[in-house]
Every structure is written in C-alpha cells, then in structure tokens.
Short mmCIF file of C-alpha atoms and ligand atoms in Angstrom, two decimals:
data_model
loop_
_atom_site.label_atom_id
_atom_site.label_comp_id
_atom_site.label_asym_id
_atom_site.label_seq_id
_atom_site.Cartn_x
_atom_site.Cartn_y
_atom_site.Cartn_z
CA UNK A 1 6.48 -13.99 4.69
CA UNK A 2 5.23 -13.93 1.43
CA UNK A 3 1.71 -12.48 0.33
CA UNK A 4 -0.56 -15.75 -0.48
CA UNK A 5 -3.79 -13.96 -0.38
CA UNK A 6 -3.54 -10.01 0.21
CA UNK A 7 -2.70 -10.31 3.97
CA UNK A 8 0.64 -11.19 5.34
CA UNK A 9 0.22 -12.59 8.50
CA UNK A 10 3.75 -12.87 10.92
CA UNK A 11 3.73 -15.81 12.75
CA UNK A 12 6.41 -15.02 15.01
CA UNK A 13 4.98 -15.25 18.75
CA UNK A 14 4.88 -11.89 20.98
CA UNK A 15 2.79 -9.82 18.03
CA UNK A 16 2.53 -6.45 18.84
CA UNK A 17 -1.12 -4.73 18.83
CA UNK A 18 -0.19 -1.44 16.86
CA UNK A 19 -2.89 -0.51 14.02
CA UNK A 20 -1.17 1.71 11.52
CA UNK A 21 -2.63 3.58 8.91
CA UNK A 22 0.19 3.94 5.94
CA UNK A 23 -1.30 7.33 3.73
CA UNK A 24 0.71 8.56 1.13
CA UNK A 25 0.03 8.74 -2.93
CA UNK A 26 0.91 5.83 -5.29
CA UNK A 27 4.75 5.33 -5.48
CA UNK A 28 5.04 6.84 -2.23
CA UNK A 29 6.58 3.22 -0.88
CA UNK A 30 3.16 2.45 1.17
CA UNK A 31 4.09 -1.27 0.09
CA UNK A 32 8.15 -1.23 0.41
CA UNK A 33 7.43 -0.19 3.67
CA UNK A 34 4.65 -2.12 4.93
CA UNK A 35 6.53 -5.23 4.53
CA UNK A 36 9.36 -4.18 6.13
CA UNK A 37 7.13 -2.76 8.83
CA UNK A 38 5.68 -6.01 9.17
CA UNK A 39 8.53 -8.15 10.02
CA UNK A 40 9.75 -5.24 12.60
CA UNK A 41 6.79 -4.68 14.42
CA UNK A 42 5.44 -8.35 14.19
CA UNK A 43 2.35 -7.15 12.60
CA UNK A 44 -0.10 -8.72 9.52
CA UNK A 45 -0.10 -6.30 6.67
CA UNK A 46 -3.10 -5.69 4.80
CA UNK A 47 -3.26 -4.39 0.79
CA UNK A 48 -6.11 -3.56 -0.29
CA UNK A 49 -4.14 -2.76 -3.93
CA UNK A 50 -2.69 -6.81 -3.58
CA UNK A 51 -6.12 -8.07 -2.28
CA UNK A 52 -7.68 -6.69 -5.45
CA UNK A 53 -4.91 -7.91 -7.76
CA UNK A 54 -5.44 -11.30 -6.40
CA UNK A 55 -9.30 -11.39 -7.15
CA UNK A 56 -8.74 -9.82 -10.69
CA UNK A 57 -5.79 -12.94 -11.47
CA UNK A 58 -8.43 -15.31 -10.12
CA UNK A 59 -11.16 -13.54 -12.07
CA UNK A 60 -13.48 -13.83 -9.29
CA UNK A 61 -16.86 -11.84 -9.67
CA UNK A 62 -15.00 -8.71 -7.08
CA UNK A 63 -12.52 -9.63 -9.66
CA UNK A 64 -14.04 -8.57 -12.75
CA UNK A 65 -15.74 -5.75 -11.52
CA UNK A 66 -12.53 -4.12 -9.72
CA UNK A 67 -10.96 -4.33 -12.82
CA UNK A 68 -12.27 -1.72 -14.77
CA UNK A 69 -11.66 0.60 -12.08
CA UNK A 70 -8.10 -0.16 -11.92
CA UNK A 71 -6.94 -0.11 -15.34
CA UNK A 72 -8.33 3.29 -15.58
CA UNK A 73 -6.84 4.25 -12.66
CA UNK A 74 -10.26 4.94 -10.85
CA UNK A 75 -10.62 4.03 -6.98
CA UNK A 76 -12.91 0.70 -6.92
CA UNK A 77 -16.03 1.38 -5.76
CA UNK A 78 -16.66 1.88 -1.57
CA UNK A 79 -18.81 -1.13 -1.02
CA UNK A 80 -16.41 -3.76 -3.05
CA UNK A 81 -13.17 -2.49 -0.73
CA UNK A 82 -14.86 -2.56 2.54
CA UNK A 83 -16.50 -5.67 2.49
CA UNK A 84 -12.97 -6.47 1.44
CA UNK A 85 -11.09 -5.26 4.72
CA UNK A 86 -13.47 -5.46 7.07
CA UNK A 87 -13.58 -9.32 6.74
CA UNK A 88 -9.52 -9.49 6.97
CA UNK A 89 -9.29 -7.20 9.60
CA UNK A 90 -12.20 -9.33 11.46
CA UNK A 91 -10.07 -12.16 11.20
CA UNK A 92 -6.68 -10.53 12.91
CA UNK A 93 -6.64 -10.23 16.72
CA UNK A 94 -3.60 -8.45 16.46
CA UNK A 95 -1.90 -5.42 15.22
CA UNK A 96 -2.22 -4.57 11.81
CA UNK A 97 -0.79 -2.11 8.42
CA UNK A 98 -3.21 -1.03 6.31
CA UNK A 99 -1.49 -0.24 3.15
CA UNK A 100 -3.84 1.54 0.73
CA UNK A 101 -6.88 1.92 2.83
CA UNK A 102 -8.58 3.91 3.49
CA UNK A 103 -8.57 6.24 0.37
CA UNK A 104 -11.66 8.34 1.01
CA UNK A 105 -13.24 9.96 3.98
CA UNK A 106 -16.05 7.56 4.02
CA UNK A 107 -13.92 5.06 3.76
CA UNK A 108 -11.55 6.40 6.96
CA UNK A 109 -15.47 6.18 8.63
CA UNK A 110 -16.39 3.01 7.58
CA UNK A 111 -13.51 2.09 8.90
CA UNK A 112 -14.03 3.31 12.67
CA UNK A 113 -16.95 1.56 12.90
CA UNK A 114 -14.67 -1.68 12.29
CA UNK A 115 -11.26 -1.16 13.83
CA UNK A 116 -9.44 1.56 16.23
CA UNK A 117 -6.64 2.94 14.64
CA UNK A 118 -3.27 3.97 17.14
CA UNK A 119 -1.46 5.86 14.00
CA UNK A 120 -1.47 6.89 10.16
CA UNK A 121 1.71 7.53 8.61
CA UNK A 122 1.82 10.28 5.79
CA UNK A 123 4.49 9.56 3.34
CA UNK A 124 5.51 12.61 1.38
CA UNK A 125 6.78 12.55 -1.98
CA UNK A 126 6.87 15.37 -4.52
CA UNK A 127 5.12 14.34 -7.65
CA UNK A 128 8.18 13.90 -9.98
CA UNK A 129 9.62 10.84 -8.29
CA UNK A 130 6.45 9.19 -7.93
CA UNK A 131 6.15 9.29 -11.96
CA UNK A 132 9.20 7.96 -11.93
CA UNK A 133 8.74 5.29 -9.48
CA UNK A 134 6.10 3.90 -10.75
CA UNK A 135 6.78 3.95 -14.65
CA UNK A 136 10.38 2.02 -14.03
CA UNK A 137 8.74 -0.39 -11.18
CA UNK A 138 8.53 -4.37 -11.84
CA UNK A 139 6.68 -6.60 -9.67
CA UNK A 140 7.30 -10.17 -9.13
CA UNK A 141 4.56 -12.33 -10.95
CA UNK A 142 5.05 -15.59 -7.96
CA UNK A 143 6.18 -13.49 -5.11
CA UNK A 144 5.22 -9.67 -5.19
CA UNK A 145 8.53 -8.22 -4.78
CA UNK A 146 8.96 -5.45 -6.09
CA UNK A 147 11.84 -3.52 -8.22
CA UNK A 148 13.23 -0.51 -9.54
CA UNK A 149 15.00 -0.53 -13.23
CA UNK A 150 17.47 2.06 -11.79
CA UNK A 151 17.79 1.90 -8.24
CA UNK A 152 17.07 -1.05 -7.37
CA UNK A 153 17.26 -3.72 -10.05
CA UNK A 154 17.18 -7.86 -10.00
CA UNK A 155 20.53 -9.21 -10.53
CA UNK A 156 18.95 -10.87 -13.81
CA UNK A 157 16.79 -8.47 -16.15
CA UNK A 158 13.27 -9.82 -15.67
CA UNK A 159 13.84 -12.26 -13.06
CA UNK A 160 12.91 -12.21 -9.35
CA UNK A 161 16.49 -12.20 -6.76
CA UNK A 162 14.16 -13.83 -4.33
CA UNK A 163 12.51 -16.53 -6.32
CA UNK A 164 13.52 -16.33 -9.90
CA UNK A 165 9.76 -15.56 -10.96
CA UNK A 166 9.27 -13.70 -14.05
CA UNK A 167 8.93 -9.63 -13.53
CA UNK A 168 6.26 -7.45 -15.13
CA UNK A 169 5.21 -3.94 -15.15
CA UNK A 170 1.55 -3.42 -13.84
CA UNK A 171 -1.60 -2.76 -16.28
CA UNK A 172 -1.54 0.40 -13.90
CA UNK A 173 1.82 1.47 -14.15
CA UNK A 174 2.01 3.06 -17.68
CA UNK A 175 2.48 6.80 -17.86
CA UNK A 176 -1.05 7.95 -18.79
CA UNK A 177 -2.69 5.50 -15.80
CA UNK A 178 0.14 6.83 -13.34
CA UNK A 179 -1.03 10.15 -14.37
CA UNK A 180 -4.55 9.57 -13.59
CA UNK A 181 -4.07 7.42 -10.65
CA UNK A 182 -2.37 10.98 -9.19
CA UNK A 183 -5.50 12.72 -9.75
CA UNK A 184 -7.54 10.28 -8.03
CA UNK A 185 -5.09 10.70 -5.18
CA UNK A 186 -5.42 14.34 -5.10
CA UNK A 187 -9.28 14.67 -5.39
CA UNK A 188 -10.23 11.68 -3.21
CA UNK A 189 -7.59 10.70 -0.96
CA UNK A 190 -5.10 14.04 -0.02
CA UNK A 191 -8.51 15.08 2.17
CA UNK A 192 -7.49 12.21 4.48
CA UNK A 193 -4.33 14.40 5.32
CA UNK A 194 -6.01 16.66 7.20
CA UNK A 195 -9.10 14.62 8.27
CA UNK A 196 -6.53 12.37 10.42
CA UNK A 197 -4.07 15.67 11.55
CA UNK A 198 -7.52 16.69 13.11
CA UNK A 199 -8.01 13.33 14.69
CA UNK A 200 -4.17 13.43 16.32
CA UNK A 201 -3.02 10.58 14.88
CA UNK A 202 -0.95 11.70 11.68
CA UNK A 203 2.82 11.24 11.64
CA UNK A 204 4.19 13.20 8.75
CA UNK A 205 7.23 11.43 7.15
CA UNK A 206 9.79 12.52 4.09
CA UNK A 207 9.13 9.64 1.86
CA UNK A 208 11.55 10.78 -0.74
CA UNK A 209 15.07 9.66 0.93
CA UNK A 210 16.20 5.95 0.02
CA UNK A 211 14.31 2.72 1.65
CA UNK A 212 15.99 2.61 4.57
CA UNK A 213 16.10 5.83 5.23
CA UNK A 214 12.31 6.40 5.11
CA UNK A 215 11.94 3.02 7.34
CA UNK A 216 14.34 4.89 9.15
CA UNK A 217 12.02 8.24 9.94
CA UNK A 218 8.88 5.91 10.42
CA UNK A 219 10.44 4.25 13.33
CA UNK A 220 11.36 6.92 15.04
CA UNK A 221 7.74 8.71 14.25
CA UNK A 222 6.40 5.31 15.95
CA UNK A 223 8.84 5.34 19.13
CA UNK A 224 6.77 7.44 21.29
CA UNK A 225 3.62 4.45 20.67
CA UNK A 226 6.26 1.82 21.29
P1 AMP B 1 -2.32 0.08 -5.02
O1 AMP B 1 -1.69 -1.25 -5.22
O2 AMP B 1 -2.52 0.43 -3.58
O3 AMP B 1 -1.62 1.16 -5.80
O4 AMP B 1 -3.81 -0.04 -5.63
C1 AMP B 1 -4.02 -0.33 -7.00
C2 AMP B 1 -5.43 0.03 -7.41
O5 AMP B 1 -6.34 -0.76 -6.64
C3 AMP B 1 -5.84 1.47 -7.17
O6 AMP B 1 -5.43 2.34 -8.20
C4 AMP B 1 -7.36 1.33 -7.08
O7 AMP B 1 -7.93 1.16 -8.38
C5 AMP B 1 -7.52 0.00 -6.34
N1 AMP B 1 -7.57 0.21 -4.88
C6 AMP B 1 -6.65 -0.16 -3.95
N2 AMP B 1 -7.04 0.20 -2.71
C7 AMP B 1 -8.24 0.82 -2.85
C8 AMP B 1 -9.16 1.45 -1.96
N3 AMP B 1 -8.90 1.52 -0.63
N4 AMP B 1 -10.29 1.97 -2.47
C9 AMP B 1 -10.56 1.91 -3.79
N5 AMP B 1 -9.74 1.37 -4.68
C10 AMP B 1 -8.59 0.82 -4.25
#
C-alpha cells in the first residue's frame, strides 16, 4: 500500500504483532526493506525519514523547522521526532517497522517508555556502496518508490514503473550531504549497535547482497520470533 502520510498501514486481516526495529546507516535499504517487510509480515511501517518529508512538502510548522536539519544532513532535533512516533505508534494496535527510529540512545529510551520492541535488525553495509546508493537513488515524487540509476532503473528515465510520477533525487542525497549524513550515523546512531546487542534483541544482517537477498537473510533472522 502506498505511503499517504508516513505510515503504511496493511489492511489485510490476521496482522501479526511483531515490533521490529530496522538499524542500519543511510543507504543501508532500511526503506527497500521495510516495505517489503510490511506486506510479508502484515505489519504498518513507520518512517520517521517519510513522516518528516511529508511535513516539510506541506510546510507545516514541524515542517519548517525539520528542514534545516535535513538539508544539512543533521538528525532533527529529539523532541520534534518523538512527539512524531509516539502519536503513530499510539494509534497502531498491531505490529509495527520502525524504519529510521530510533537514531540515538535517548531516543531507543524514549522509546521504551512508549512501545516494547520483539527485534532490531542491523543492516550492514560497508561505506562505499552506501555513497553509491544514495548519490544514484531517485524517489518517486506521487508514490515514494524508490530507484537505482544502475541497478535498478524505471523502464522510462525519470518516470515512476508503478505510477508514471516524475522521479527526483533528494535535497539530501548529494555527495557532500551523503557524506555528512554518514557522520551523523557514526557519532549518534552506530552506539545503538551495541546498546540493543546488550538488550538481546539485535539480529545482525549482510545488507550488501541484492534486495532479495537481504529480505532473504532478514527472514530467516526473524524465523525463530515467528
Ligand atoms: P531517512 O529518510 O531515514 O534517511 O531520514 C532523512 C532525514 O530525516 C535524516 O537525515 C534526518 O535529518 C531526519 N530524520 C529521520 N529520522 C530521524 C530520527 N529518528 N531522528 C532525527 N532525525 C531524523
């Protein structure tokens, strides 16, 4: 189903109750997967990256202020995201992906005092791809599907397969953003690695191989919880 507003809620009947964490640094396919994850496990998918995007398009007052923080490829600031999941997860009463929270400790805290979580999958990718990645990604304007130039490009240059909306590359996806987006990810978010291995719940996965490979190795991380 198609992102309207950040969350992707299945409406198929017999939902499953899993809450999954998806870690892993930008490029890593947090959002590939996710959706794909989604329509397997019959469970609403949560962006926090898409959430934000849709209140900077609408140029709400979250909007504007997340902005800055984005372009510059800065983590918005705690209070702004929270507020942000807390009322979508609120809303669920079944399972859930979080894809791109939490991306601090105190954010991984704030969130126990909303939700349980059953598993966080770590996507590992070595730095090199991920530049890659994300400099030759396109992203459907109408739809939010998302491309590769080389490995995985619409049958029309600029033009959504799905729904024939026009492509573009994200503010955040130029090289010098990319490279400070990696940063962030190292200094703020790589702690989270370790801070859920200590909890029990991590599920390392090689986030490198093609799509469905990786979907692949994250099922079969998942099996024993199934
Ligand atoms: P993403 O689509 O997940 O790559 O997120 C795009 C941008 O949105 C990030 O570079 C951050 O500026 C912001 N963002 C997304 N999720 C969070 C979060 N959990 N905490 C702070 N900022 C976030």
């Amino acid at each position: 189903m198609t992102a309207t507003n950040g969350i992707n809620d299945n409406p198929i009947t017999g939902t499953m109750h899993l809450k999954i964490v998806l870690l892993g640094p930008p490029g890593s396919g947090k959002g590939t997967q996710a959706k794909r994850l989604m329509d397997e496990l019959r469970v609403a998918h949560i962006s926090t990256g898409d959430l934000l995007r849709e209140s900077v398009k609408a140029k709400s007052e979250l909007g504007v202020k997340a902005k800055e923080y984005m372009d510059a490829g800065k983590l918005v600031p705690d209070e702004l995201v929270i507020a942000l999941v807390s009322e979508k997860v609120s809303s669920l009463d079944g399972g859930f992906i979080l894809d791109g929270f939490p991306r601090t400790i105190d954010q991984a805290k704030r969130l126990e005092g909303i939700t349980s979580i059953d598993a966080v999958i770590n996507l590992n990718v070595d730095e090199g791809i991920l530049v890659e990645r994300l400099t030759k990604r396109r992203s459907c304007r109408e739809c939010g599907a998302v491309y590769h130039l080389l490995f995985n490009p619409p049958k029309e240059e600029g033009r959504c397969d799905k729904c024939g909306g026009e492509l573009y590359q994200r503010s955040d996806d130029t090289e010098s953003t990319v490279k400070q987006r990696l940063r962030t990810y190292r200094e703020s978010t790589l702690p989270l690695v370790e801070y859920y291995q200590s909890k029990g719940v991590l599920l390392n996965v090689d986030g490198g191989e093609d799509i469905s490979e990786v979907f692949h190795s994250i099922m079969k991380a998942l099996d024993p919880l199934m």
